[in-house]
Coordinates of C-alpha atoms (C1' of nucleotides) in Angstrom, one line a residue:
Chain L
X1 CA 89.1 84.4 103.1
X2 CA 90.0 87.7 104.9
X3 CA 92.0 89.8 101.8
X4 CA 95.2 89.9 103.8
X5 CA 97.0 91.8 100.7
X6 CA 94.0 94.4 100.1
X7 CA 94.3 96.8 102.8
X8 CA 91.9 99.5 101.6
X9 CA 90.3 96.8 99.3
X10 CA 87.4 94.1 98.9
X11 CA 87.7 91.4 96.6
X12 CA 84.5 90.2 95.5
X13 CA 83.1 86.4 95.5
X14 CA 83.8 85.1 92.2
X15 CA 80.6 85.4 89.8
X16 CA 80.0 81.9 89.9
X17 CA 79.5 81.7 93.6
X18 CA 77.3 84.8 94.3
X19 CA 74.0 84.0 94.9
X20 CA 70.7 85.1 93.5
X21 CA 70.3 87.9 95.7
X22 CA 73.9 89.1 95.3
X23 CA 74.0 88.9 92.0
X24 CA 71.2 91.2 91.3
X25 CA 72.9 93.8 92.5
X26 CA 76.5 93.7 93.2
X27 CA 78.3 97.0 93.9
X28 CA 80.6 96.5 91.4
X29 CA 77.4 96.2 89.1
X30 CA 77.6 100.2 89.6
X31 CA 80.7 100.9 88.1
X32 CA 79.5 99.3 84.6
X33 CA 79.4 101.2 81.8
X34 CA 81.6 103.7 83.4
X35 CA 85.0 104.2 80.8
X36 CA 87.8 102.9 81.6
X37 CA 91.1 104.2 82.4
X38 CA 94.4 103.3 81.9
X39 CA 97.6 103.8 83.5
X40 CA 100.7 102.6 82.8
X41 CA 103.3 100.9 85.3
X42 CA 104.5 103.6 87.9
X43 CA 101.7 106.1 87.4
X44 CA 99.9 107.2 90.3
X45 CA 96.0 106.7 89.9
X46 CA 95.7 109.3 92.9
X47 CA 97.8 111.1 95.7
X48 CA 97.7 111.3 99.6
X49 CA 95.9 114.3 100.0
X50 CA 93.8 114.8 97.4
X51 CA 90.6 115.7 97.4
X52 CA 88.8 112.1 97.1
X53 CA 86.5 112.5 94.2
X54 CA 86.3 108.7 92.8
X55 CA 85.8 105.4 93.9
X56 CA 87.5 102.9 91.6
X57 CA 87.1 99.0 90.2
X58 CA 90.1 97.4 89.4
X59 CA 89.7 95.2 86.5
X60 CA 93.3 94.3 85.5
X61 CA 96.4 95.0 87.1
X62 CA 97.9 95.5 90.2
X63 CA 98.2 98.6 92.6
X64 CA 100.3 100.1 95.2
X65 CA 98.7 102.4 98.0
X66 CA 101.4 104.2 100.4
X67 CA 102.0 106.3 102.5
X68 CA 105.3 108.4 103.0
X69 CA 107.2 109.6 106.4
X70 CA 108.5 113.3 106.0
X71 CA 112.0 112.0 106.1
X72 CA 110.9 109.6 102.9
X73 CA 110.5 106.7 104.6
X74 CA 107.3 104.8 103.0
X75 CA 104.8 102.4 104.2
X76 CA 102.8 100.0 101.7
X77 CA 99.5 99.7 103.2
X78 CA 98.5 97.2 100.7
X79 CA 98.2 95.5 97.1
X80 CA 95.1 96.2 95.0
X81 CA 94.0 93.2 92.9
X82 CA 91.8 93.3 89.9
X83 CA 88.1 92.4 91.9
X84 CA 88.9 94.9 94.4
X85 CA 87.4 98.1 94.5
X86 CA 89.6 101.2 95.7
X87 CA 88.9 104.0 97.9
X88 CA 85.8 103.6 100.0
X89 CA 87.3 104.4 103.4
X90 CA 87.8 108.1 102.6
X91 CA 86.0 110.6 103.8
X92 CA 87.0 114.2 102.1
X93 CA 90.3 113.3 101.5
X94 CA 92.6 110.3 100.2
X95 CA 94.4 108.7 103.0
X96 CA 97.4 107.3 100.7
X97 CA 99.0 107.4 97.4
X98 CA 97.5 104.8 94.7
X99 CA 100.3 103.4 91.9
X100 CA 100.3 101.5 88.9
X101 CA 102.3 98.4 90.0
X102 CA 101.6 97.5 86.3
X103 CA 99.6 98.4 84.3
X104 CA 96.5 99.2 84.6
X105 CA 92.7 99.6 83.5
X106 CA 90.2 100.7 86.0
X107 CA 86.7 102.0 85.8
X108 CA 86.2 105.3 87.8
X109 CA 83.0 106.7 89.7
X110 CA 82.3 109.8 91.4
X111 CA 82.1 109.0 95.2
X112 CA 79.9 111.5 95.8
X113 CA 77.4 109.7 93.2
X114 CA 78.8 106.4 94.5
X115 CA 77.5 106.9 97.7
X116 CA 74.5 108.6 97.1
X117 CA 73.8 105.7 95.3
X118 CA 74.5 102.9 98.0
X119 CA 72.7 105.0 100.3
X120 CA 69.6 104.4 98.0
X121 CA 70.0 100.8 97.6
X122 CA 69.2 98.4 100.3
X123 CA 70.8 95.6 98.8
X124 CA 73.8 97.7 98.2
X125 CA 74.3 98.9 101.9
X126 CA 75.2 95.8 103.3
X127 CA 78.0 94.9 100.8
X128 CA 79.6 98.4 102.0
X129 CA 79.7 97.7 105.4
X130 CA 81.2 94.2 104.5
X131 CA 84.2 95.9 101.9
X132 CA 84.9 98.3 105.0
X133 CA 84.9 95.1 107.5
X134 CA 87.1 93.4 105.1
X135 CA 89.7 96.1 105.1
X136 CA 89.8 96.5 108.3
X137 CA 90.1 92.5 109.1
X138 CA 93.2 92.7 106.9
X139 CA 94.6 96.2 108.4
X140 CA 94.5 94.0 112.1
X141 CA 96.4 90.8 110.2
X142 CA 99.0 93.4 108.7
X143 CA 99.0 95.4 112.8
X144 CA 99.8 91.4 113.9
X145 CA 102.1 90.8 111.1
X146 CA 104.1 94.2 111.7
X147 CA 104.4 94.8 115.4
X148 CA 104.8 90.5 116.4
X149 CA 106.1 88.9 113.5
X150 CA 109.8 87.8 112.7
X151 CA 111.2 88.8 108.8
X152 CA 110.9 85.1 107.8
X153 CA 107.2 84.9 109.3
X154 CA 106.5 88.1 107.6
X155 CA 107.8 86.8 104.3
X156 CA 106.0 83.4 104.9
X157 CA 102.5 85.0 105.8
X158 CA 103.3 87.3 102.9
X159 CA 103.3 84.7 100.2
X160 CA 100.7 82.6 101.2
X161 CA 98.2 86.0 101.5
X162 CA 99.3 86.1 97.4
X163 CA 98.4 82.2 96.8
X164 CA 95.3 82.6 98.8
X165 CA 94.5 85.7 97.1
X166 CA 96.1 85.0 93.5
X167 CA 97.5 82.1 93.4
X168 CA 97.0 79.6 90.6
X169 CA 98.1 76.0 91.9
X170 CA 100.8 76.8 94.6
X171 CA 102.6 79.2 92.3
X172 CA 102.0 82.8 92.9
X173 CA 102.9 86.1 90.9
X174 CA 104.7 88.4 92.7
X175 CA 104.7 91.9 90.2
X176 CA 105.5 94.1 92.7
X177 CA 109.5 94.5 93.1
X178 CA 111.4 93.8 96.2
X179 CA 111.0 97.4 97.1
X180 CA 107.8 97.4 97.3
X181 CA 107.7 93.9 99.6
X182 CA 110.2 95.6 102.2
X183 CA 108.1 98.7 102.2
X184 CA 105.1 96.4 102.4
X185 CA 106.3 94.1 105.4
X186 CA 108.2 96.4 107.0
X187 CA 111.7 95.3 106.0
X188 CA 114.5 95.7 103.6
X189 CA 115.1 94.5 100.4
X190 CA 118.3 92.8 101.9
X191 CA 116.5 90.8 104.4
X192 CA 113.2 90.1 102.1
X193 CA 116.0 88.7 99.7
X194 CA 117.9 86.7 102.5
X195 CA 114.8 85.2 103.4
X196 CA 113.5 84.0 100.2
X197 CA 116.8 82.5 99.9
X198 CA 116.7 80.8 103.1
X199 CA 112.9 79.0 102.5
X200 CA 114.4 78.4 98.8
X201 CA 117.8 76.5 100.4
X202 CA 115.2 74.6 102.6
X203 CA 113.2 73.8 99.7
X204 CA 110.1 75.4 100.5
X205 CA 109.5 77.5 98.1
X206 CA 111.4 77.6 94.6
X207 CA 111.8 81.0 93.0
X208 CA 111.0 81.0 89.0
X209 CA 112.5 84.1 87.8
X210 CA 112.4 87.2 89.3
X211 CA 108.1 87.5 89.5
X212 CA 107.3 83.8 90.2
X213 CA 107.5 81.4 93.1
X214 CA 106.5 78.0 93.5
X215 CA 105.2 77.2 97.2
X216 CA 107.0 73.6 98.2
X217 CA 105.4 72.5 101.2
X218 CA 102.5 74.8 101.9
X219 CA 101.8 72.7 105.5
X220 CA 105.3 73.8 106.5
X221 CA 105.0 77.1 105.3
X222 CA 101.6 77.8 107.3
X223 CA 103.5 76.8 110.5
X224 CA 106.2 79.6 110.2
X225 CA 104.0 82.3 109.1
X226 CA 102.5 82.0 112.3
X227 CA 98.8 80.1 111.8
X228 CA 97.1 83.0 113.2
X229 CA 95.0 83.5 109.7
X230 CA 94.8 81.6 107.0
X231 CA 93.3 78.6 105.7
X232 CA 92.6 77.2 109.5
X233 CA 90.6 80.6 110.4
X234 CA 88.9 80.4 107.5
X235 CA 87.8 77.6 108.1
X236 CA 86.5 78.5 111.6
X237 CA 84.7 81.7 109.9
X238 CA 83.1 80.2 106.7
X239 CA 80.6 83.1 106.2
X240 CA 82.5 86.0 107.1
X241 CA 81.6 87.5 103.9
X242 CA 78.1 87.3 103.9
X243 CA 75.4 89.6 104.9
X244 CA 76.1 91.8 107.5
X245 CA 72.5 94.0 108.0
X246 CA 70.5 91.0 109.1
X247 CA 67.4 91.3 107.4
Chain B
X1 CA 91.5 114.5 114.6
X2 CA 92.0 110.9 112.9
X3 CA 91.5 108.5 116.5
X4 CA 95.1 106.7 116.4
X5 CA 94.7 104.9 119.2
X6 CA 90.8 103.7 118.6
X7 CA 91.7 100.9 115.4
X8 CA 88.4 99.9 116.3
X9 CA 86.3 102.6 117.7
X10 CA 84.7 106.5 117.0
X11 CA 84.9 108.8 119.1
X12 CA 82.3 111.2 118.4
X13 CA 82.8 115.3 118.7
X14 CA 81.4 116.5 122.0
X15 CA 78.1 117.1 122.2
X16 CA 78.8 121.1 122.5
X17 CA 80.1 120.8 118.9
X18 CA 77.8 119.0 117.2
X19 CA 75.5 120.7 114.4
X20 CA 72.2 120.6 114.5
X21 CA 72.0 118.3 112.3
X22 CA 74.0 115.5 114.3
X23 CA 72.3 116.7 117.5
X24 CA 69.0 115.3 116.2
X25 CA 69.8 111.6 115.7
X26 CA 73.2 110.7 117.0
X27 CA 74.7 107.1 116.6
X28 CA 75.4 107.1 120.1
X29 CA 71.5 107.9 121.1
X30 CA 70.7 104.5 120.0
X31 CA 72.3 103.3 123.4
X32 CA 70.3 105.5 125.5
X33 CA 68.6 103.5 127.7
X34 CA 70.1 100.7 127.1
X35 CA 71.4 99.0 130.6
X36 CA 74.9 99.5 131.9
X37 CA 77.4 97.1 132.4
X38 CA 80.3 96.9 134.5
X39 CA 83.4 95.4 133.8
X40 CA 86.2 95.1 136.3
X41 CA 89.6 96.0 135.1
X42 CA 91.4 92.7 133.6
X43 CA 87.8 91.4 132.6
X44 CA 87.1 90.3 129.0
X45 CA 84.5 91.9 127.5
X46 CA 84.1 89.7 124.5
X47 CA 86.8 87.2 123.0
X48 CA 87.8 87.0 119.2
X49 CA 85.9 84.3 117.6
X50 CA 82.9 84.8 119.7
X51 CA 79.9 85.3 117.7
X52 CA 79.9 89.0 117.4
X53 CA 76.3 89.4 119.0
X54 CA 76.5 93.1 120.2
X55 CA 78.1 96.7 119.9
X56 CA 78.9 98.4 122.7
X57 CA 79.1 102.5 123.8
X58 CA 82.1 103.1 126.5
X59 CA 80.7 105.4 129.4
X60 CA 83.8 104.9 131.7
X61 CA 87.2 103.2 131.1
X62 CA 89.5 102.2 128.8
X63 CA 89.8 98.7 127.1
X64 CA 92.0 96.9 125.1
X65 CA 91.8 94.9 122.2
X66 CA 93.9 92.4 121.0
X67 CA 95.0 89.6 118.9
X68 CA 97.1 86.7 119.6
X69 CA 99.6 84.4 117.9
X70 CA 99.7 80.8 118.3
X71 CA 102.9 80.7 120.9
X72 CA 101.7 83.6 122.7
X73 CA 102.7 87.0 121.2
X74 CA 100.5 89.6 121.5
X75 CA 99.3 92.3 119.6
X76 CA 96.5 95.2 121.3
X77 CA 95.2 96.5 118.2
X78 CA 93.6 99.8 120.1
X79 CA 92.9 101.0 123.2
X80 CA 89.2 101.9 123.7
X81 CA 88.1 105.3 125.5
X82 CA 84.5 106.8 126.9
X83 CA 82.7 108.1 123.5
X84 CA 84.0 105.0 121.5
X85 CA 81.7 102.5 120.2
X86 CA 83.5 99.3 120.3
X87 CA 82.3 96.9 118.0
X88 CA 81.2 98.1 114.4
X89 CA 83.8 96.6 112.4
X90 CA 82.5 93.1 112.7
X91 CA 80.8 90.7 110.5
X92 CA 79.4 87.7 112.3
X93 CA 82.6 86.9 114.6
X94 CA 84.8 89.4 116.7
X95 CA 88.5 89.8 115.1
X96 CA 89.6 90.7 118.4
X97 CA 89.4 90.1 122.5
X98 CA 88.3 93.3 124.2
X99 CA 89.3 93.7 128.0
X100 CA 88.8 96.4 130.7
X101 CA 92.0 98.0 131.0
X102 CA 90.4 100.1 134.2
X103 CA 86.9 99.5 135.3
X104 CA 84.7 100.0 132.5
X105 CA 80.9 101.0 132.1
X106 CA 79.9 100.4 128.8
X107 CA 76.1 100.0 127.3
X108 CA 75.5 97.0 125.3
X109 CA 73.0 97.1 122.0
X110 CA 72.4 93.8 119.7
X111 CA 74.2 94.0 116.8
X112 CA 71.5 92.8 114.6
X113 CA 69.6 95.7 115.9
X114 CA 72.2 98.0 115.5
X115 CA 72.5 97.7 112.1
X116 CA 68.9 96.8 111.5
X117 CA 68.3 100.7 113.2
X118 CA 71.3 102.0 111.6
X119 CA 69.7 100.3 108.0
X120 CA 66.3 102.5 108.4
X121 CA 67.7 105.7 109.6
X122 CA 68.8 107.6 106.5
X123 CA 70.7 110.4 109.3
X124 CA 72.6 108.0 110.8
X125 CA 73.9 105.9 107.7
X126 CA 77.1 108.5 107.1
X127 CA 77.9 107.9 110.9
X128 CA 78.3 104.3 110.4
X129 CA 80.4 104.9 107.3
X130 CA 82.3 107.9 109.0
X131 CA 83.0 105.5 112.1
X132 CA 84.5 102.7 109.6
X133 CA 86.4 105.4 107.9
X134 CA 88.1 106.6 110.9
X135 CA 88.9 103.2 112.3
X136 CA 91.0 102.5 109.2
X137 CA 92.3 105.8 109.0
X138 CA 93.7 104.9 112.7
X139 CA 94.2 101.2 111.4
X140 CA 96.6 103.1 109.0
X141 CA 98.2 105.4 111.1
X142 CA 99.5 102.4 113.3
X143 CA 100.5 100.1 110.3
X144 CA 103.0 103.2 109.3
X145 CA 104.4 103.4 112.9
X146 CA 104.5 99.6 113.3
X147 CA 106.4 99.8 109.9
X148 CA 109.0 102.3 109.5
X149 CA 109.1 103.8 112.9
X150 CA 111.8 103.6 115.6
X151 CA 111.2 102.6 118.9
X152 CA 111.4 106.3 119.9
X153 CA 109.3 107.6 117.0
X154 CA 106.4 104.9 118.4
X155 CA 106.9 106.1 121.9
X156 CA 106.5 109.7 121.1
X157 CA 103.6 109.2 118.4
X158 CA 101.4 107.3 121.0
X159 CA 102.1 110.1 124.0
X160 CA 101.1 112.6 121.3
X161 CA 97.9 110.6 120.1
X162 CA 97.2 110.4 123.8
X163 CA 97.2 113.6 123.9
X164 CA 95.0 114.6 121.7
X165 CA 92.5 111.9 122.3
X166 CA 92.0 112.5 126.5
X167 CA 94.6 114.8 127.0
X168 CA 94.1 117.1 129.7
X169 CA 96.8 120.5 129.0
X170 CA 99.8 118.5 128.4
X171 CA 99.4 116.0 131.0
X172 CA 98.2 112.6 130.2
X173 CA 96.4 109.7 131.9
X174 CA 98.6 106.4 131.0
X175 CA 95.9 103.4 132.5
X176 CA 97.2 101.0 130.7
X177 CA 100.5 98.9 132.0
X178 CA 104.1 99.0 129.9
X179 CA 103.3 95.7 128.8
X180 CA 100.2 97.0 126.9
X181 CA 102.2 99.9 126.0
X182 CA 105.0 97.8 124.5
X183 CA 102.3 95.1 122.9
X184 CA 100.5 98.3 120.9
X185 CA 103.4 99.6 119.4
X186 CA 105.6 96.4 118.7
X187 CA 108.4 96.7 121.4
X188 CA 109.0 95.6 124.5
X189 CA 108.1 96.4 128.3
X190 CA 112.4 97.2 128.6
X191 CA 112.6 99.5 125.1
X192 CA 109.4 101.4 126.2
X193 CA 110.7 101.7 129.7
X194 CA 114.3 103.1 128.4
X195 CA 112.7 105.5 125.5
X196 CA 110.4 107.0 128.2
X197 CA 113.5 107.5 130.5
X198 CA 115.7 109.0 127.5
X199 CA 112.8 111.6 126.3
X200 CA 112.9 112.5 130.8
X201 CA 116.4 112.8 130.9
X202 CA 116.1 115.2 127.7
X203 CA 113.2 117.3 129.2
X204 CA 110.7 116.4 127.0
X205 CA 108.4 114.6 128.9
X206 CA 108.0 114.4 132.9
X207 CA 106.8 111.7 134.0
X208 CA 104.3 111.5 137.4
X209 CA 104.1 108.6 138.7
X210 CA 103.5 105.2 136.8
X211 CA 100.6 106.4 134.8
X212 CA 101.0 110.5 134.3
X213 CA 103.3 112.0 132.2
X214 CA 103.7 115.6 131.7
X215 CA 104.3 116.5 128.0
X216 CA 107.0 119.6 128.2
X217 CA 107.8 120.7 124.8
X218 CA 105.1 119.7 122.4
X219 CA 106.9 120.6 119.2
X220 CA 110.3 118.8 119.6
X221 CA 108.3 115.9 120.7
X222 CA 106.1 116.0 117.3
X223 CA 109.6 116.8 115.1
X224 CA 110.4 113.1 116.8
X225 CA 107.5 111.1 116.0
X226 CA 107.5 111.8 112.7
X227 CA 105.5 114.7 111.3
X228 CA 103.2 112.1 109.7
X229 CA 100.2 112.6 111.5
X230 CA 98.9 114.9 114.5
X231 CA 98.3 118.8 114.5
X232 CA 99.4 119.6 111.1
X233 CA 97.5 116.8 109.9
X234 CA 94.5 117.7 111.5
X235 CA 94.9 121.8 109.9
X236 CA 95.0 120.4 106.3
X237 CA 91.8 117.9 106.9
X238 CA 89.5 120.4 109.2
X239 CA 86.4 118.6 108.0
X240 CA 87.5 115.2 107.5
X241 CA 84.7 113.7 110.3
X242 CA 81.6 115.5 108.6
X243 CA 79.2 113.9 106.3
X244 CA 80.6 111.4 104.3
X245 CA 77.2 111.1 102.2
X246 CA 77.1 114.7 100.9
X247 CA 73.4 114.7 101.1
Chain X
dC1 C1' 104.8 97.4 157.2
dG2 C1' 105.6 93.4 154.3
dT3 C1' 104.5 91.3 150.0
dC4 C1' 103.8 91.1 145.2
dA5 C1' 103.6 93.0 140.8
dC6 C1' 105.2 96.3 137.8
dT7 C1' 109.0 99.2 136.3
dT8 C1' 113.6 100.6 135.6
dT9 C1' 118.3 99.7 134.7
dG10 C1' 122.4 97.0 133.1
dA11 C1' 125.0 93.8 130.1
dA12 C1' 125.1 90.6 126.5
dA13 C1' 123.0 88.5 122.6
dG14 C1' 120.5 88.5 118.3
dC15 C1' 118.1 89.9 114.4
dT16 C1' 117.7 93.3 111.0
dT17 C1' 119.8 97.0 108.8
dT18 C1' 123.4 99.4 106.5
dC19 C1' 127.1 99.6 103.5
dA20 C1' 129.4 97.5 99.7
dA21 C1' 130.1 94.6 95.9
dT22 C1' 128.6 91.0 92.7
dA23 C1' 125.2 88.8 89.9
dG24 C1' 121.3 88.6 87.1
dG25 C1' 117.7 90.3 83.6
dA26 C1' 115.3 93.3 80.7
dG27 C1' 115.5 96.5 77.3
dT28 C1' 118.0 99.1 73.7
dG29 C1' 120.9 99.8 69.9
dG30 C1' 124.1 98.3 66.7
Chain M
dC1 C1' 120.6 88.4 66.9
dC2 C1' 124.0 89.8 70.0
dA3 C1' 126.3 93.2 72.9
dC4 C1' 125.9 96.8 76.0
dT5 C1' 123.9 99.3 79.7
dC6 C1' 121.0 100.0 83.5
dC7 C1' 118.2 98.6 87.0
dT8 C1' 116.9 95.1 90.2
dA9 C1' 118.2 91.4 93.1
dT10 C1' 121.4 88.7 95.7
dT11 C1' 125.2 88.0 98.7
dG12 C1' 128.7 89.3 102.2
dA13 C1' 130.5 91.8 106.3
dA14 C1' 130.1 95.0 109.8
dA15 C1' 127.3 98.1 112.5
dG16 C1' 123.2 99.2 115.1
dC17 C1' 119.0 99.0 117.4
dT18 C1' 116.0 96.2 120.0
dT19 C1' 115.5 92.2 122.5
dT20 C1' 116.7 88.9 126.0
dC21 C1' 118.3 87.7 130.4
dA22 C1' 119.1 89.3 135.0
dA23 C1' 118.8 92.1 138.9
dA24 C1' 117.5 96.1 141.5
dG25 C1' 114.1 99.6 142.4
dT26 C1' 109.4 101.4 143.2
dG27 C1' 104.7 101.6 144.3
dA28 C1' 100.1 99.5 145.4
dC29 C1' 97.6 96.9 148.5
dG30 C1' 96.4 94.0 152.2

DNA sequence: CGTCACTTTGAAAGCTTTCAATAGGAGTGG
DNA sequence: CCACTCCTATTGAAAGCTTTCAAAGTGACG
């Protein structure tokens, strides 16, 4: 339940499971009718730095948001899914770079008008505070996953965040390259590689092409990515996502 | 100016440079009044999965918050100092355990109050938001070291957030043990131990006693941990903790 | 002043990275 | 439609940094 991949992200419930009060007025209700744009595979959306003048809505493709070390060295704070909504933890400024994994299409809205708006919506108020709770649940899962766990736990806890968070049936797309998982997990593409091909020997997971893997024996795989998240917390936290002013 | 060592807390300006504005109806006023409670050092405050019933305004002290791994690892997420409010980022369950690192006094407010308060007050809204914002701005700050820094590079970046958070003229106040040291940035008690011994044998730091170190030559020690973040930083963003709801 | 816990230091082991080379795929052009 | 080229991924071997294991040193507290 907690979006492990989407740092600076919230993935909304699925229509079908929002209920009458959410669905009269769902944040991302805001950003219809706003145009959409495109961008094609490796084009930043913004830059680390910028001013931050727009909140966006993700409706197909998948992001990158970085950041970058003076000596080049760069850190992937997280994946950003179509559902998600990008950019609401800024203040003034963006806090990381934002990149077309693939491509593209997002609908754009001034924060400024964003916010101004939420601040005059009730309903609307409480789904912020819940997409900034979100991201920060999943910036403490990614603290625990980078400062305590081992290369294959990272890769482990890694791939099942995708299946929880993309996957169809135990087989999860992975667009992003192996670049941009070592930069993500705080590896290299060597080990990332070595480790896929260790789970894959041990037939818990079976690659299909470079973008696809199949996950074998997703009990096993729980246990080596560490248990701390995952299906068992969610389980413990059923409505973590609900409302958070209590009206 | 971004609180890297508070993932999970605000610290707000000091009252001498607060605008009028903020002066009127500060976050922080809604604890006034509320009782005090004492918290011996190595006492938990609250423990993660708890039912998140309250947020809390550090008078005295310094906490620690941290996450846990099955087996044992541990990972403090922040440290918690006087002016923090511990607690915001919560839904209905704390993500974390919180524990006096040093006696603590800390005031206690419910957190369906909080945000019930926080929901009717137009003025304090943006400090809510701007308190969120600047936990995952720290949240970020940390996932970068944790992922592409060297053991020296963490050592040196938390001295220098230190620093600017309660630093007194280049000396600093170390409460916490080298075990919470080593658990906050990913290392160990003996790495911590020989990078702080290394940066003394160079004359960069002068360590007095256990928990006092004398910072000696600022700028070298910021060339080391990584340009990323601190002073420079802080002169590109000068208004990055103002209004986040440009009224 | 003695004890206990924390910290520092040393040496060896281990895991991940680095450097290097091979393999595999996607896209392009003939 | 196939061959070629380039980029990405995998694999191997050695190096390096951090950890682990062990022991000595230091300081706080009763």
């Amino acid at each position: 339940m907690h979006a492990q991949l989407a740092a600076t992200s919230h993935q909304f419930p699925a229509s079908g499971t929002a209920d009458a009060a959410e669905r009269s007025a769902s944040l991302r209700d805001l950003f219809r009718g706003q145009p959409s744009d495109l961008y094609s595979a490796g084009e930043a959306v913004f830059w680390e730095g910028d001013e931050a003048g727009h909140i966006f809505d993700v409706l197909e493709g998948v992001l990158r948001v970085y950041r970058i070390l003076p000596d080049g060295r760069r850190a992937i704070m997280g994946f950003i899914y179509p559902g998600d909504v990008l950019g609401v933890s800024f203040q003034s400024r963006y806090l990381f770079t934002a990149e077309a994994v693939t491509d593209v299409r997002v609908r754009r809205f001034a924060r400024t008008r964003f916010f101004a708006l939420v601040n005059d919506t009730p309903e609307l108020r409480p789904q912020l505070i819940a997409i900034l709770c979100d991201e920060m649940s999943a910036a403490q899962d990614q603290m625990l996953l980078l400062g305590r766990k081992s290369a294959e736990e990272r890769v482990v806890s890694f791939l099942l965040a995708v299946n929880r968070k993309n996957g169809v049936g135990n087989t999860i797309d992975l667009p992003m390259s192996r670049l941009d998982i070592a930069d993500y997990l705080g590896l290299t593409i060597e080990t990332v590689s070595r480790m896929l091909t260790g789970l894959t020997r041990r037939g818990l997971i079976a690659p299909a092409g470079r973008h696809a893997i199949a996950l074998r024996r997703l009990h096993a795989l729980r246990e080596i990515a560490g248990g701390d998240d995952g299906e068992s917390a969610v389980a413990a936290r059923p409505a973590s996502r609900r409302a958070v002013w209590p009206n």
